[in-house]
PDB file of C-alpha atoms in Angstrom:
ATOM      1  CA  MET A 661      36.523  86.464 133.182  1.00 94.00           C
ATOM      2  CA  LEU A 662      39.873  86.989 135.032  1.00 94.00           C
ATOM      3  CA  VAL A 663      42.827  87.173 132.651  1.00 96.00           C
ATOM      4  CA  GLU A 664      46.021  86.898 134.506  1.00 96.00           C
ATOM      5  CA  LEU A 665      49.776  86.732 133.915  1.00 97.00           C
ATOM      6  CA  SER A 666      51.699  86.305 137.172  1.00 97.00           C
ATOM      7  CA  ARG A 667      55.453  85.836 137.739  1.00 98.00           C
ATOM      8  CA  PHE A 668      56.949  83.974 140.657  1.00 97.00           C
ATOM      9  CA  ARG A 669      60.671  83.684 141.491  1.00 98.00           C
ATOM     10  CA  VAL A 670      61.974  80.185 142.344  1.00 98.00           C
ATOM     11  CA  LYS A 671      64.025  79.903 145.440  1.00 98.00           C
ATOM     12  CA  PRO A 672      67.716  79.265 144.781  1.00 97.00           C
ATOM     13  CA  GLY A 673      68.571  75.601 144.604  1.00 97.00           C
ATOM     14  CA  LYS A 674      65.037  74.444 143.787  1.00 98.00           C
ATOM     15  CA  SER A 675      65.371  73.998 140.006  1.00 97.00           C
ATOM     16  CA  ALA A 676      65.449  70.180 140.232  1.00 97.00           C
ATOM     17  CA  ARG A 677      62.378  70.259 142.394  1.00 97.00           C
ATOM     18  CA  VAL A 678      60.632  72.421 139.759  1.00 97.00           C
ATOM     19  CA  ASP A 679      61.575  69.718 137.182  1.00 98.00           C
ATOM     20  CA  GLU A 680      59.888  67.073 139.336  1.00 96.00           C
ATOM     21  CA  TRP A 681      56.824  69.124 139.906  1.00 96.00           C
ATOM     22  CA  LEU A 682      56.232  70.053 136.340  1.00 97.00           C
ATOM     23  CA  ALA A 683      56.677  66.416 135.381  1.00 96.00           C
ATOM     24  CA  MET A 684      54.165  65.377 138.118  1.00 94.00           C
ATOM     25  CA  LEU A 685      51.546  67.814 136.672  1.00 95.00           C
ATOM     26  CA  ASN A 686      52.003  66.386 133.165  1.00 96.00           C
ATOM     27  CA  PHE A 687      51.793  62.810 134.440  1.00 95.00           C
ATOM     28  CA  HIS A 688      48.639  63.519 136.404  1.00 93.00           C
ATOM     29  CA  MET A 689      46.927  65.596 133.716  1.00 95.00           C
ATOM     30  CA  ASP A 690      43.503  63.881 134.156  1.00 93.00           C
ATOM     31  CA  GLU A 691      43.432  64.926 137.837  1.00 91.00           C
ATOM     32  CA  VAL A 692      44.688  68.412 136.926  1.00 93.00           C
ATOM     33  CA  LYS A 693      41.853  68.887 134.531  1.00 93.00           C
ATOM     34  CA  GLN A 694      39.305  67.926 137.177  1.00 91.00           C
ATOM     35  CA  THR A 695      40.651  70.751 139.302  1.00 92.00           C
ATOM     36  CA  LEU A 696      40.323  73.195 136.478  1.00 93.00           C
ATOM     37  CA  VAL A 697      36.582  72.600 136.362  1.00 91.00           C
ATOM     38  CA  ARG A 698      35.990  73.529 140.004  1.00 91.00           C
ATOM     39  CA  GLU A 699      38.237  76.494 139.662  1.00 93.00           C
ATOM     40  CA  GLU A 700      36.338  77.633 136.428  1.00 94.00           C
ATOM     41  CA  MET A 701      39.791  77.653 134.844  1.00 94.00           C
ATOM     42  CA  LYS A 702      39.282  77.895 131.075  1.00 95.00           C
ATOM     43  CA  VAL A 703      43.032  78.095 130.252  1.00 96.00           C
ATOM     44  CA  GLU A 704      46.081  77.715 132.487  1.00 96.00           C
ATOM     45  CA  VAL A 705      49.628  77.684 131.206  1.00 97.00           C
ATOM     46  CA  ILE A 706      52.834  77.556 133.236  1.00 97.00           C
ATOM     47  CA  PHE A 707      55.922  79.083 131.628  1.00 98.00           C
ATOM     48  CA  ARG A 708      59.509  78.858 132.904  1.00 98.00           C
ATOM     49  CA  GLU A 709      62.434  81.299 132.371  1.00 97.00           C
ATOM     50  CA  ILE A 710      65.937  82.007 133.524  1.00 98.00           C
ATOM     51  CA  ILE A 711      67.028  85.661 133.764  1.00 97.00           C
ATOM     52  CA  GLY A 712      70.648  86.007 134.921  1.00 97.00           C
ATOM     53  CA  GLU A 713      70.973  83.779 137.962  1.00 96.00           C
ATOM     54  CA  ASP A 714      67.310  83.728 138.842  1.00 98.00           C
ATOM     55  CA  GLU A 715      64.615  81.279 137.692  1.00 98.00           C
ATOM     56  CA  TYR A 716      61.029  82.300 137.288  1.00 98.00           C
ATOM     57  CA  LEU A 717      57.664  80.595 136.749  1.00 98.00           C
ATOM     58  CA  TYR A 718      54.842  82.376 134.997  1.00 98.00           C
ATOM     59  CA  TRP A 719      51.129  81.508 135.209  1.00 97.00           C
ATOM     60  CA  PHE A 720      48.944  82.607 132.410  1.00 98.00           C
ATOM     61  CA  SER A 721      45.208  81.909 133.001  1.00 96.00           C
ATOM     62  CA  ILE A 722      41.692  82.711 131.988  1.00 96.00           C
ATOM     63  CA  GLN A 723      39.319  81.912 134.739  1.00 95.00           C
ATOM     64  CA  GLY A 724      35.664  82.466 135.628  1.00 93.00           C
ATOM     65  CA  GLU A 725      35.092  84.879 138.424  1.00 91.00           C
ATOM     66  CA  ALA A 726      33.154  82.404 140.582  1.00 90.00           C
ATOM     67  CA  GLY A 727      35.893  79.687 140.501  1.00 87.00           C
ATOM     68  CA  GLU A 728      36.750  78.013 143.717  1.00 88.00           C
ATOM     69  CA  HIS A 729      40.250  78.635 145.302  1.00 86.00           C
ATOM     70  CA  VAL A 730      42.937  75.953 145.112  1.00 86.00           C
ATOM     71  CA  ARG A 731      43.153  75.814 148.955  1.00 85.00           C
ATOM     72  CA  THR A 732      39.604  74.468 149.091  1.00 88.00           C
ATOM     73  CA  SER A 733      40.253  71.598 146.625  1.00 88.00           C
ATOM     74  CA  PRO A 734      39.553  67.993 147.524  1.00 90.00           C
ATOM     75  CA  PHE A 735      42.232  66.765 144.984  1.00 90.00           C
ATOM     76  CA  GLU A 736      45.617  65.475 146.018  1.00 91.00           C
ATOM     77  CA  VAL A 737      47.307  67.254 143.037  1.00 91.00           C
ATOM     78  CA  ASP A 738      46.207  70.550 144.520  1.00 92.00           C
ATOM     79  CA  ARG A 739      47.632  69.665 147.958  1.00 91.00           C
ATOM     80  CA  LEU A 740      50.949  68.792 146.163  1.00 91.00           C
ATOM     81  CA  HIS A 741      50.643  72.185 144.308  1.00 91.00           C
ATOM     82  CA  ILE A 742      50.310  74.101 147.604  1.00 92.00           C
ATOM     83  CA  ALA A 743      53.257  72.200 149.167  1.00 94.00           C
ATOM     84  CA  PHE A 744      55.409  72.833 146.105  1.00 95.00           C
ATOM     85  CA  HIS A 745      54.522  76.550 146.268  1.00 94.00           C
ATOM     86  CA  ASP A 746      55.487  76.766 149.934  1.00 94.00           C
ATOM     87  CA  GLU A 747      58.722  74.860 149.367  1.00 96.00           C
ATOM     88  CA  CYS A 748      59.985  76.410 146.138  1.00 97.00           C
ATOM     89  CA  ILE A 749      58.469  79.851 145.566  1.00 97.00           C
ATOM     90  CA  ASP A 750      60.193  82.964 146.913  1.00 97.00           C
ATOM     91  CA  HIS A 751      57.450  84.588 148.905  1.00 94.00           C
ATOM     92  CA  GLU A 752      59.618  87.707 149.729  1.00 94.00           C
ATOM     93  CA  TYR A 753      59.782  88.425 146.049  1.00 96.00           C
ATOM     94  CA  GLY A 754      56.014  88.126 145.848  1.00 92.00           C
ATOM     95  CA  MET A 755      53.720  87.354 142.956  1.00 94.00           C
ATOM     96  CA  ARG A 756      54.137  89.975 140.174  1.00 96.00           C
ATOM     97  CA  ASP A 757      51.090  90.634 138.010  1.00 96.00           C
ATOM     98  CA  ALA A 758      51.099  91.984 134.495  1.00 96.00           C
ATOM     99  CA  GLN A 759      48.093  93.996 133.379  1.00 96.00           C
ATOM    100  CA  PRO A 760      45.940  92.687 130.458  1.00 96.00           C
ATOM    101  CA  GLN A 761      45.696  95.539 127.974  1.00 97.00           C
ATOM    102  CA  VAL A 762      44.154  93.909 124.809  1.00 96.00           C
ATOM    103  CA  ILE A 763      42.341  90.614 124.747  1.00 96.00           C
ATOM    104  CA  MET A 764      42.147  88.926 121.406  1.00 96.00           C
ATOM    105  CA  ILE A 765      40.075  85.803 120.998  1.00 95.00           C
ATOM    106  CA  PRO A 766      37.903  84.554 118.169  1.00 96.00           C
ATOM    107  CA  ASP A 767      34.209  84.832 118.807  1.00 95.00           C
ATOM    108  CA  ALA A 768      33.559  81.105 118.499  1.00 96.00           C
ATOM    109  CA  ILE A 769      36.108  80.315 121.173  1.00 95.00           C
ATOM    110  CA  ALA A 770      34.829  83.111 123.476  1.00 95.00           C
ATOM    111  CA  ARG A 771      31.301  81.688 123.092  1.00 95.00           C
ATOM    112  CA  ALA A 772      32.474  78.178 123.867  1.00 95.00           C
ATOM    113  CA  MET A 773      34.100  79.511 127.105  1.00 93.00           C
ATOM    114  CA  GLY A 774      30.921  81.407 128.021  1.00 92.00           C
ATOM    115  CA  TRP A 775      32.755  84.703 127.707  1.00 95.00           C
ATOM    116  CA  ASP A 776      30.430  87.511 126.591  1.00 93.00           C
ATOM    117  CA  ASN A 777      32.850  90.421 126.222  1.00 93.00           C
ATOM    118  CA  PRO A 778      36.554  89.568 126.181  1.00 95.00           C
ATOM    119  CA  PRO A 779      37.742  93.081 125.365  1.00 94.00           C
ATOM    120  CA  GLY A 780      35.790  94.358 128.405  1.00 93.00           C
ATOM    121  CA  ASP A 781      38.073  92.361 130.718  1.00 94.00           C
ATOM    122  CA  ALA A 782      41.195  94.421 129.757  1.00 94.00           C
ATOM    123  CA  VAL A 783      42.162  96.748 132.650  1.00 94.00           C
ATOM    124  CA  ALA A 784      43.191 100.384 132.720  1.00 92.00           C
ATOM    125  CA  PHE A 785      46.951 100.494 133.007  1.00 94.00           C
ATOM    126  CA  ALA A 786      48.371 101.368 136.397  1.00 92.00           C
ATOM    127  CA  ARG A 787      51.932 102.701 136.047  1.00 92.00           C
ATOM    128  CA  LYS A 788      53.251 100.689 138.929  1.00 92.00           C
ATOM    129  CA  GLU A 789      54.418  97.253 139.841  1.00 91.00           C
ATOM    130  CA  ILE A 790      51.641  95.037 141.123  1.00 93.00           C
ATOM    131  CA  ILE A 791      53.130  92.824 143.854  1.00 92.00           C
ATOM    132  CA  HIS A 792      51.216  90.453 146.045  1.00 91.00           C
ATOM    133  CA  ARG A 793      53.052  89.104 149.100  1.00 87.00           C
ATOM    134  CA  ARG A 794      51.902  86.741 151.780  1.00 79.00           C
ATOM    135  CA  PRO A 795      51.381  88.393 155.086  1.00 78.00           C
ATOM    136  CA  GLY A 796      54.612  88.121 157.038  1.00 70.00           C
ATOM    137  CA  SER A 797      56.838  87.781 153.984  1.00 58.00           C
TER     138      SER A 797
END
């Protein structure tokens, strides 16, 4: 499984658009859940935070390694997700990844998720920022 926590900075002036997008996801949850199946997404949670003058979105997810990418999705909600990301996420800042160090999950839940060895998916700590940027950003 892939266990990820990623931070994205919202572009200035896009907070109201973030409100709209999060409301859209909640309103279309049945379609959202369909996309999770094809992505092998077991858990996906979006957090929101303000630090100083900057707004951030965080994605926490547990996903199977063979999940399909959002850009190959046939679902309209995923096309809206990509458009939102292009419009509102600061790609110069990049996607900042935290590193899972300890994974704690009850055995029964891990089995229900088809997860054989949750502690084995923790990673060795790299003492550096992990930043992913789009080419040309």
